[in-house]
Coordinates of C-alpha atoms and ligand atoms in Angstrom, one line a residue:
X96 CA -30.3 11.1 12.6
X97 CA -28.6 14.3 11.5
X98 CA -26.2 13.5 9.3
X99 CA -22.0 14.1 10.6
X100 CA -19.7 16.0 8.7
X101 CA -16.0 15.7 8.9
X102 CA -14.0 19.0 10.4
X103 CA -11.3 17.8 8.0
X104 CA -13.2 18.8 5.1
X105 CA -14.7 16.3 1.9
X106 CA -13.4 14.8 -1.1
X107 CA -15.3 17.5 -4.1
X108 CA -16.8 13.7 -5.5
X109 CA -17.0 10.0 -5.5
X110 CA -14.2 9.7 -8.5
X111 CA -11.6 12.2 -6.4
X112 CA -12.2 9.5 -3.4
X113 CA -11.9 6.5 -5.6
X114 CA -9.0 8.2 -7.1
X115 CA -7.5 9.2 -3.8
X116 CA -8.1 6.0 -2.4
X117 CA -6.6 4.3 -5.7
X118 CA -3.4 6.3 -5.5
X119 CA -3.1 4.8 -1.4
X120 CA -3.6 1.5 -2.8
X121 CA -1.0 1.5 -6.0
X122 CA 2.3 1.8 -4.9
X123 CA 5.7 0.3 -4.3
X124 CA 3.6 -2.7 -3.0
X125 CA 2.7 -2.9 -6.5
X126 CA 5.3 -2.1 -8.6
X127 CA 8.4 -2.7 -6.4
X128 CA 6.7 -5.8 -4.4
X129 CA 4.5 -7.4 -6.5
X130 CA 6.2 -8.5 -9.1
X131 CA 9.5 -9.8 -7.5
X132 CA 6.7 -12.2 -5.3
X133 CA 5.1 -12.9 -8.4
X134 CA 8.6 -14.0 -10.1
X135 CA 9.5 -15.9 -6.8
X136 CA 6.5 -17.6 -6.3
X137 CA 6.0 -19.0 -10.1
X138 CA 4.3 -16.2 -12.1
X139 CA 0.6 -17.3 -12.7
X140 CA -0.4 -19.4 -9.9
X141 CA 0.5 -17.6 -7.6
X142 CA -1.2 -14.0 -9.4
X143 CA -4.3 -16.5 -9.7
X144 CA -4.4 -17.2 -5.9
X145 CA -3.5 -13.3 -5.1
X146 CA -6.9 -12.0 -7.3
X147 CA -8.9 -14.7 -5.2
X148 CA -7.8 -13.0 -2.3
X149 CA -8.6 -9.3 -3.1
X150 CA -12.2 -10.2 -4.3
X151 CA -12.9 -12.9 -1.0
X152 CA -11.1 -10.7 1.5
X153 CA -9.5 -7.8 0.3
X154 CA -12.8 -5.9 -1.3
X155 CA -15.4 -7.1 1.6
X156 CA -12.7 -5.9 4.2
X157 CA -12.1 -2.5 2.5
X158 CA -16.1 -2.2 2.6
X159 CA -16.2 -2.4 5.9
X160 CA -13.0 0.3 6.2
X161 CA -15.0 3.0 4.2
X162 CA -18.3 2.1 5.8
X163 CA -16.8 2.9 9.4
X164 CA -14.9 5.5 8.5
X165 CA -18.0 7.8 7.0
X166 CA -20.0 6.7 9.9
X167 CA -18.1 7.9 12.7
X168 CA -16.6 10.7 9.9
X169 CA -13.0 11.2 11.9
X170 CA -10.1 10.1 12.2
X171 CA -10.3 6.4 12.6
X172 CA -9.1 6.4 16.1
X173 CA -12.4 8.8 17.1
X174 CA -14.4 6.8 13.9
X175 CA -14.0 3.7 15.3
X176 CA -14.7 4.9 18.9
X177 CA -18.0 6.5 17.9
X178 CA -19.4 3.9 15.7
X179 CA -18.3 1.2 18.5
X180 CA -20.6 3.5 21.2
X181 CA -23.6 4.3 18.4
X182 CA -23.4 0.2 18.4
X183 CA -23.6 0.3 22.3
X184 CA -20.3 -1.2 22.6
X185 CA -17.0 0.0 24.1
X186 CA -15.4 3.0 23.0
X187 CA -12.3 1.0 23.7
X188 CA -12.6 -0.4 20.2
X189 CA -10.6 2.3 19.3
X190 CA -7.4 0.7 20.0
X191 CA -7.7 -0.3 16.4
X192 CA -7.4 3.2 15.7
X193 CA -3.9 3.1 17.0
X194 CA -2.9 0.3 16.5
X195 CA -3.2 1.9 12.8
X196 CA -1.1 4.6 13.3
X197 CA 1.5 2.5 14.5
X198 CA 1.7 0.7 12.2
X199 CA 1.6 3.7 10.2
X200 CA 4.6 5.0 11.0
X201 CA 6.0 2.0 11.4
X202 CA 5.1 1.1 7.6
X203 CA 6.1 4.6 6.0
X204 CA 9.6 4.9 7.9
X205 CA 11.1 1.8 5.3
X206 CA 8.8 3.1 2.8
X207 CA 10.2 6.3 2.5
X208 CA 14.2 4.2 2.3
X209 CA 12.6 2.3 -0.4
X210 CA 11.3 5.4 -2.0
X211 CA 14.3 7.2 -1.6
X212 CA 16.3 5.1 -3.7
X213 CA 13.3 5.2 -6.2
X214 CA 14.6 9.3 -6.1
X215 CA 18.0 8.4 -6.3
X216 CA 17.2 6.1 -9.2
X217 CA 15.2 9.0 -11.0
X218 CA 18.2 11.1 -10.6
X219 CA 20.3 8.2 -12.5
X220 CA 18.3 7.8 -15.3
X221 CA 18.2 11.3 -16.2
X222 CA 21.8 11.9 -15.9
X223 CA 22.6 8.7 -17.5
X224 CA 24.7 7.0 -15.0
X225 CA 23.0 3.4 -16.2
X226 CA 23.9 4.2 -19.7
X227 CA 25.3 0.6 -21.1
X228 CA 25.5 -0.7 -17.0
X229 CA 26.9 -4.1 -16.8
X230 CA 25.2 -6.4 -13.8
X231 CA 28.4 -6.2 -12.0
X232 CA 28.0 -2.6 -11.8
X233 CA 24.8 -2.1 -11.2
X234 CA 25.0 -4.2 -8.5
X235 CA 27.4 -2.3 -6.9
X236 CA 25.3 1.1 -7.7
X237 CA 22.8 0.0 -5.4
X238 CA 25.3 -1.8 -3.0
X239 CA 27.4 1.4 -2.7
X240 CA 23.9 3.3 -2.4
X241 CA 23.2 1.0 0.7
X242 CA 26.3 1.6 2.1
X243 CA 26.4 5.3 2.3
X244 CA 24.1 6.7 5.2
X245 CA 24.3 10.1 4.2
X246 CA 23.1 9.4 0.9
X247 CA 20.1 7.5 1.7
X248 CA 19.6 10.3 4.5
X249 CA 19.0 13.0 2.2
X250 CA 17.0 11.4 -0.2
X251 CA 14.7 9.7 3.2
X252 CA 14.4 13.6 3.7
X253 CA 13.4 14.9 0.6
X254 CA 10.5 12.3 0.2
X255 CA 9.2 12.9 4.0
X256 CA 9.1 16.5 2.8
X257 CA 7.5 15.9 -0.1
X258 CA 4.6 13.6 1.8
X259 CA 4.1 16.6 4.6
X260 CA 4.3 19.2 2.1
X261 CA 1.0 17.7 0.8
X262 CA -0.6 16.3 4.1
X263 CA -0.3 20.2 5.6
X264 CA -2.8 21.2 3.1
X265 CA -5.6 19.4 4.5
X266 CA -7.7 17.4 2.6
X267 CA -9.1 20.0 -0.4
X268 CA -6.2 21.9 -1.1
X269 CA -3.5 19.4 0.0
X270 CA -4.9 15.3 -0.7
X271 CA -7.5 16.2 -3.3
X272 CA -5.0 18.6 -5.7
X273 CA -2.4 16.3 -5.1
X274 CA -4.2 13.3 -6.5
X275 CA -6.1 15.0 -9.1
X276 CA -2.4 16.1 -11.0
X277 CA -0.9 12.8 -9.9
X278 CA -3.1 10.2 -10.6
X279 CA -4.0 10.9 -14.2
X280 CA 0.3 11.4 -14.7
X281 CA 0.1 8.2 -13.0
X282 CA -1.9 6.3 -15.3
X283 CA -0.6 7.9 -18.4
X284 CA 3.1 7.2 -17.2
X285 CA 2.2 3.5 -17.3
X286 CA 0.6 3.5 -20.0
X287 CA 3.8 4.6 -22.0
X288 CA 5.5 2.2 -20.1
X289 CA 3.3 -0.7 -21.4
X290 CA 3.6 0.6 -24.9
X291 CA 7.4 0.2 -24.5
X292 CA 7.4 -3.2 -23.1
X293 CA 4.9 -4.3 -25.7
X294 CA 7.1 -3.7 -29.0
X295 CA 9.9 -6.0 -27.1
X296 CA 11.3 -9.2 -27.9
X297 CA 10.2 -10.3 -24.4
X298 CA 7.0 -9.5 -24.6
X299 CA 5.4 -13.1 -25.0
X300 CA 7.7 -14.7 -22.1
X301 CA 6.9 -12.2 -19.9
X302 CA 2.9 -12.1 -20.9
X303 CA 2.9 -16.1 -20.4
X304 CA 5.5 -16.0 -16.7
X305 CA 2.8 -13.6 -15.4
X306 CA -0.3 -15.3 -17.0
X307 CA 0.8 -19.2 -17.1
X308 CA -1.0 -21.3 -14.5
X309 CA 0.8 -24.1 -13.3
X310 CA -0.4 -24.9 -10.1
X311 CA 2.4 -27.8 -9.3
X312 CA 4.5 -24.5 -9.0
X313 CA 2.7 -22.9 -6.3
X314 CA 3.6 -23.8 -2.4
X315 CA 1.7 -23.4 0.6
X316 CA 3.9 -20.4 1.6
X317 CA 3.1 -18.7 -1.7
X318 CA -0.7 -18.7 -0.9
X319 CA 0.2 -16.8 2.5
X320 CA 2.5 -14.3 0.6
X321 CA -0.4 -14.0 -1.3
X322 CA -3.1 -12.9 1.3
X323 CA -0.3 -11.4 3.2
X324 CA 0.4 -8.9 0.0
X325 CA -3.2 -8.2 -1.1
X326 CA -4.1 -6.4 2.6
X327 CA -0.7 -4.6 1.7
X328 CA -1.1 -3.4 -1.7
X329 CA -5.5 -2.3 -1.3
X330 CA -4.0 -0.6 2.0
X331 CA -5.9 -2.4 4.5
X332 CA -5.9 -3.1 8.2
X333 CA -4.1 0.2 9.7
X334 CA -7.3 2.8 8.9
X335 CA -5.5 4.6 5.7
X336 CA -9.2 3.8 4.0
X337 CA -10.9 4.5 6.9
X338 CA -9.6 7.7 7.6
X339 CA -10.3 8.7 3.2
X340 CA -13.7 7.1 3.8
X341 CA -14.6 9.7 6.6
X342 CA -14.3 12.1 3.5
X343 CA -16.5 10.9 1.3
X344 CA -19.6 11.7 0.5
X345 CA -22.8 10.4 1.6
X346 CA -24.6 9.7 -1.2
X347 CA -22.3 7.5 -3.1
X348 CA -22.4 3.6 -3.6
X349 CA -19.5 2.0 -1.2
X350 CA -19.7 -1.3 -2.8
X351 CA -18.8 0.2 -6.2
X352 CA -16.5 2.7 -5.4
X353 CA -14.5 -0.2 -3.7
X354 CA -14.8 -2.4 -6.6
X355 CA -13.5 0.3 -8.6
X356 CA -10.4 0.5 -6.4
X357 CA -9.4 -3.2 -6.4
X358 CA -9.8 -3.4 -10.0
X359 CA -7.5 -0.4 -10.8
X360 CA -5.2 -1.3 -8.3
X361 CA -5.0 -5.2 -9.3
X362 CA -5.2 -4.1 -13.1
X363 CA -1.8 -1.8 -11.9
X364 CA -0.5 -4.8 -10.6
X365 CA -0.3 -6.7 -13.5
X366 CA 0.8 -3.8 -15.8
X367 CA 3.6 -3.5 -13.8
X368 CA 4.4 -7.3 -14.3
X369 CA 3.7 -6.9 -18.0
X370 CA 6.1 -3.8 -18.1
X371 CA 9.0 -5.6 -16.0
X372 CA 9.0 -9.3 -17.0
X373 CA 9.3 -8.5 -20.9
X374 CA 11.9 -5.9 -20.5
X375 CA 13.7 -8.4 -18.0
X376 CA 13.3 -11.5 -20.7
X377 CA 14.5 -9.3 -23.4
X378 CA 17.5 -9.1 -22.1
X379 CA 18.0 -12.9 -20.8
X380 CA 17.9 -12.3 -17.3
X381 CA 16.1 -13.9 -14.7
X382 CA 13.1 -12.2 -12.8
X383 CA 13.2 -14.2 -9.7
X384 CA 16.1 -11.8 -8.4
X385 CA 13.9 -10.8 -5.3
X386 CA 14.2 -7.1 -4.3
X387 CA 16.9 -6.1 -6.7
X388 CA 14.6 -6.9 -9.4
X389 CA 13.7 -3.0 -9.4
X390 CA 17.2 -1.7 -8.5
X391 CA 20.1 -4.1 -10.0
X392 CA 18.3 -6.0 -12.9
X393 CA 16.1 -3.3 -14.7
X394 CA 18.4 -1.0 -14.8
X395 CA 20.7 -3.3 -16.5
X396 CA 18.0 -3.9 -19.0
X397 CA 16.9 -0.5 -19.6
X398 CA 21.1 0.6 -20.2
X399 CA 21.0 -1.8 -22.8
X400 CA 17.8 -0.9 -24.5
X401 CA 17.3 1.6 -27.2
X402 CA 15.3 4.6 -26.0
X403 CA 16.2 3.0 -22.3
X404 CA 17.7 5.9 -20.6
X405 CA 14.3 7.9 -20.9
X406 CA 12.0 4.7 -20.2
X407 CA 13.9 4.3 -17.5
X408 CA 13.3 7.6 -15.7
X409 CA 10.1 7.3 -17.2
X410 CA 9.5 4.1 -15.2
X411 CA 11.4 5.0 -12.0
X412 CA 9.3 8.7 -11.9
X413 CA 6.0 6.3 -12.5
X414 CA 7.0 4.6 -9.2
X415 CA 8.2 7.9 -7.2
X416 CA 4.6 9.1 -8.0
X417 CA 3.0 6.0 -7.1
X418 CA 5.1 6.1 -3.8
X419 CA 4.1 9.6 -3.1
X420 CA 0.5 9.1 -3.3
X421 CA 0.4 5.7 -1.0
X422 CA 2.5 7.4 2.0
X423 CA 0.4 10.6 2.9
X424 CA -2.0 8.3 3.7
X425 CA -0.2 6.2 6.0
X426 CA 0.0 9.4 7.4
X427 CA -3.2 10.9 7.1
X428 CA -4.7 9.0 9.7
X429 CA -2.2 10.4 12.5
X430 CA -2.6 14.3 11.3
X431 CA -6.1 13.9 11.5
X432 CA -6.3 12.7 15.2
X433 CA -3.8 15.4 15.9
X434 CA -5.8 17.7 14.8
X435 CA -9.0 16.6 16.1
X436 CA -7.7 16.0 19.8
X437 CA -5.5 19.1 20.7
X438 CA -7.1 21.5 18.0
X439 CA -3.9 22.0 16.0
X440 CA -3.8 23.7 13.0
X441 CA -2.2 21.1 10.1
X442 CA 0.6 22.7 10.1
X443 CA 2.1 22.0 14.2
X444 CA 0.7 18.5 13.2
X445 CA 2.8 17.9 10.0
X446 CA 5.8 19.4 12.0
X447 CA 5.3 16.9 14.8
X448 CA 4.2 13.8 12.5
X449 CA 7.2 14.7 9.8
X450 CA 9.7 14.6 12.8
X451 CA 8.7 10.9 14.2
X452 CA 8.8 9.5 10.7
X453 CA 11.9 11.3 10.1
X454 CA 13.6 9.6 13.0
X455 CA 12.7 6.2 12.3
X456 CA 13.4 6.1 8.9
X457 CA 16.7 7.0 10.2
X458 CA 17.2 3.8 11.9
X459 CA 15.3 1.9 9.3
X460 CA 17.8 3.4 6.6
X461 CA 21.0 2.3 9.1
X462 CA 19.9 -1.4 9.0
X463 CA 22.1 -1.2 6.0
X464 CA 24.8 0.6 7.0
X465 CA 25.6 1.7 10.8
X466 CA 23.2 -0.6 12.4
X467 CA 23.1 -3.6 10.2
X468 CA 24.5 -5.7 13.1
X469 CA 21.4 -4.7 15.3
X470 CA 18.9 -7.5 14.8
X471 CA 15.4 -8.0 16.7
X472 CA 13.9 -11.2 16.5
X473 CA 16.8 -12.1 13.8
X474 CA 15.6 -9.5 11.4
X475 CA 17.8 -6.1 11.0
X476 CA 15.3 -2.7 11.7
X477 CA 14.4 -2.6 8.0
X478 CA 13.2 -6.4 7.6
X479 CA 12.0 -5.8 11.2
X480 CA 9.5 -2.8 10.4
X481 CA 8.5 -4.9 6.9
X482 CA 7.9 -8.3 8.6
X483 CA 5.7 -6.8 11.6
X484 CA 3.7 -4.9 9.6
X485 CA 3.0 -6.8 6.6
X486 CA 2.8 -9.9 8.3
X487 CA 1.3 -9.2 12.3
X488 CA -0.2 -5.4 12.6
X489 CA -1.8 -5.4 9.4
X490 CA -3.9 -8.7 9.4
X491 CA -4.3 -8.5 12.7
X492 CA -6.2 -4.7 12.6
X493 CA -8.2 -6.3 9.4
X494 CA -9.1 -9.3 11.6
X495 CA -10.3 -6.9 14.2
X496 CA -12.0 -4.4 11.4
X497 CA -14.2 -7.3 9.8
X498 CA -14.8 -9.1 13.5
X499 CA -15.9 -5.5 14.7
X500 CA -18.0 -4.4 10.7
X501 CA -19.3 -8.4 10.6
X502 CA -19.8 -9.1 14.7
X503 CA -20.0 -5.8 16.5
X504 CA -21.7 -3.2 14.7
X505 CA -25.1 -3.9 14.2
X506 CA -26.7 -5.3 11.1
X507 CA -29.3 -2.4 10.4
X508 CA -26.1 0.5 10.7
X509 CA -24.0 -1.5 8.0
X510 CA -27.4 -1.9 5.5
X511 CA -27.8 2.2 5.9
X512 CA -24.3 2.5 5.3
X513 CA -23.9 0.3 2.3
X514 CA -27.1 0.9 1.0
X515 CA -27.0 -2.1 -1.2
X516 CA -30.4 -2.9 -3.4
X517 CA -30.0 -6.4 -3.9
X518 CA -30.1 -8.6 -0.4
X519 CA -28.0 -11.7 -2.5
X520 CA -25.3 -8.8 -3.0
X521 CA -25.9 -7.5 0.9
X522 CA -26.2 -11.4 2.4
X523 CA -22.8 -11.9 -0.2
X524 CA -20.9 -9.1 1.7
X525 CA -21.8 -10.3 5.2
X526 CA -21.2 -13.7 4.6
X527 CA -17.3 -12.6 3.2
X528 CA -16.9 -10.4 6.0
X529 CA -18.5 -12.4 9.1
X530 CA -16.9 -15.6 8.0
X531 CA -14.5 -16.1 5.2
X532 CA -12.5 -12.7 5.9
X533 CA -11.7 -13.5 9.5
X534 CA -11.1 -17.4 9.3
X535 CA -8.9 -16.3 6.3
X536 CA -7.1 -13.8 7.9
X537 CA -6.6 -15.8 11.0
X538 CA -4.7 -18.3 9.3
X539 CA -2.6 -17.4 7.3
X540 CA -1.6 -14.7 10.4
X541 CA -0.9 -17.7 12.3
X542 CA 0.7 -20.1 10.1
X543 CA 2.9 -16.8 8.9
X544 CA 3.6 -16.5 12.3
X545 CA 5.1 -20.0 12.7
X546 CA 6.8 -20.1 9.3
X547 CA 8.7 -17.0 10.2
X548 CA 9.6 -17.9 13.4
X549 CA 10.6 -21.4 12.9
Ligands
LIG229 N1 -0.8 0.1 -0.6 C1 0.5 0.7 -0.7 C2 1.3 -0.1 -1.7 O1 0.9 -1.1 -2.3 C3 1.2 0.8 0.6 C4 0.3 1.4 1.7 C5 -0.1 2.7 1.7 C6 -0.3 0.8 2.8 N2 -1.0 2.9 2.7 C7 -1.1 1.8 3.4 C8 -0.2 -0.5 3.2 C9 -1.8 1.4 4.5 C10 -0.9 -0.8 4.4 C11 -1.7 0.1 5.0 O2 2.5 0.2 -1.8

């Protein structure tokens, strides 16, 4: 068979897609999200119970994302509607496909709130507004923050431009440049950041929250936040990977490349603990705080810190970047369907696309201000968006993924595909995929389900 190219274009080499698909999978799920779950959940049990579930599910589920995604070599609407066919199966298997890019938009309209205030926050540190904060004051920072729609609106707008400015450029000139400055500033952002944390008092108490397993601590809700969070932070189950795997090249090892990615993006992960619980203990305060961790307690700590106002923006630029590079590819997915279907240049595409997200990040911003008294299913817009992505769309679109990879598509396309030498590592794969992903998935989708709505 003749081998398909993408109209979108190709990622120069297998590091620029691991490093693309790396800067979708670190983000504020990592750095924001992990470690308040990680702080409410016990510390080390419950980061034990999260690495099982990126090496059982998360990396045989991502496998099948790439594979699909350079087999049909579109947008994964059209990927998965090809691939389906060349199986001899409905085309309607593209439904995935959109659920994906609901849940796309759906994802990046409270991501770009969240990584507004991470703007907002930048723009604090470097003028020194958390110089010496007190916790009372910093609480009311972020409160008043909340409260103030046209605030939160203009810096919602500045980081939707920011993630079109890139996605117009198409995949060379706009994704790959973009990850190839970030990624390494990224990475050496952190790594400062460590450095810091490491020459504090709390160093010790935070190493031993983070790595301390006591298993008496860990709940049976804690292992579904657990498998709920690591399809969220590798960027599974809406076609994100998918849609960067229809870009990469054909000769390159899947399986490693994906391995890669889990390991830098669960080796972020625990940086980020390392750099926030140490910097919390240091200053006797308690990391369970749940969201505000990031927004209330931190800055406390850094104000009182020596060298804290430049950590700070140090750390809160660190999580802008890591921000940036996870949403263009929630949004990715939709440009490239655009683009494939009505023949639009990128740049109608990113108009359109831009707009949508623009207008429900409004409403998701409001939930804490003008609309906070609108609640579906008892959740305001914001929890709304979070709760029925995190915990329905995406498991559901990765159960679908590995039952269509494991079930659908047949065996011989997935062995060309992954191109694995050694059957144990193959028959290992399958296995994960056809059975333990799915029944995994399954689960914890329902019993979330029932917790949640109880
Ligand atoms: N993985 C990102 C994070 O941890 C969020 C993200 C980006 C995402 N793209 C995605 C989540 C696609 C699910 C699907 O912050």
């Amino acid at each position: 068979m003749q081998e398909k190219k993408s109209i979108h274009g190709a990622w120069a080499s297998r590091w620029i897609f691991i490093l693309a698909a790396t800067g979708s999978a670190v983000g504020l799920g990592n750095i924001w999200k992990f470690p308040y779950i990680a702080g409410e959940n016990g510390g080390g049990a419950f980061v034990l119970v999260y690495l099982v579930c990126i090496l059982m599910v998360g990396v045989p589920i991502m496998m099948a994302e790439v594979f699909i995604g350079r087999r049909g070599r579109q947008s994964p609407i059209n990927a998965m509607k090809d691939v389906a066919i060349e199986a001899n199966h409905s085309g309607k298997w593209s439904f995935v496909g959109w659920m994906g890019v609901l849940a796309g938009f759906m994802i990046f309209s409270f991501y770009s709130v969240v990584a507004g205030w991470v703007l907002y926050y930048i723009a604090g540190m470097g003028t020194g507004d958390f110089i010496a904060i007190g916790s009372d004051d910093a609480g009311k920072v972020f409160n008043d923050l909340l409260a103030d729609p046209q605030t939160l609106l203009i810096w919602h707008t500045i980081f939707v431009a920011m993630v079109m400015v890139v996605i117009v450029g198409g995949v060379k000139k706009g994704l790959e440049n973009a990850v190839k400055l970030l990624m390494p500033a990224l990475f050496i952002l952190l790594l400062i950041m460590l450095g810091y944390s490491m020459q504090t008092e709390g160093f010790s108490q935070g190493f031993d929250f983070l790595f301390h397993f006591d298993f008496s601590e860990l709940s049976w809700n804690a292992v579904l936040i657990a498998l709920g969070h690591s399809f969220f932070t590798l960027s599974l189950g809406m076609g994100a990977i998918m849609a960067y795997g229809s870009y990469m090249p054909k000769k390159t090892s899947i399986g490693g490349s994906v391995i890669t990615i889990a390991a830098m993006d669960t080796i972020v992960a625990l940086i980020a603990g390392l750099v926030i619980f140490p910097i919390v203990f240091a200053n006797g305060m308690d990391p369970g705080a749940g969201p505000g961790l990031m927004f209330v307690t931190l800055p406390v700590a850094f104000g009182q810190m020596p060298g804290g106002q430049i950590f700070g923006f140090v750390f809160f630029l660190l999580v802008g970047i890591a921000a940036w590079t996870s949403a263009i590819s929630l949004i990715e997915p939709a440009a490239a369907w655009l683009v494939e279907k009505f023949g639009w240049s990128r740049v109608p595409a990113c108009i359109v696309l831009g707009l949508v997200v623009w207008g429900l990040g409004i409403a998701a911003l409001g939930s804490f201000n003008f609309i906070s008294d609108f609640k579906m299913m008892g959740f305001n817009v914001f929890d709304f968006l979070d709760f029925m992505t995190a915990n329905v769309m995406l498991p559901l679109g990765g159960l679908f993924i590995a039952i269509f990879a494991g079930w659908f598509v047949t065996r011989k396309m997935a062995e060309d595909e992954l191109a694995i030498s050694s059957p144990l590592l193959f028959n290992a794969w399958y296995i994960a995929l056809r059975y333990v992903s799915p029944v995994a998935v399954a689960v914890i989708f329902i019993l979330n389900l029932v917790e949640k709505l109880k």
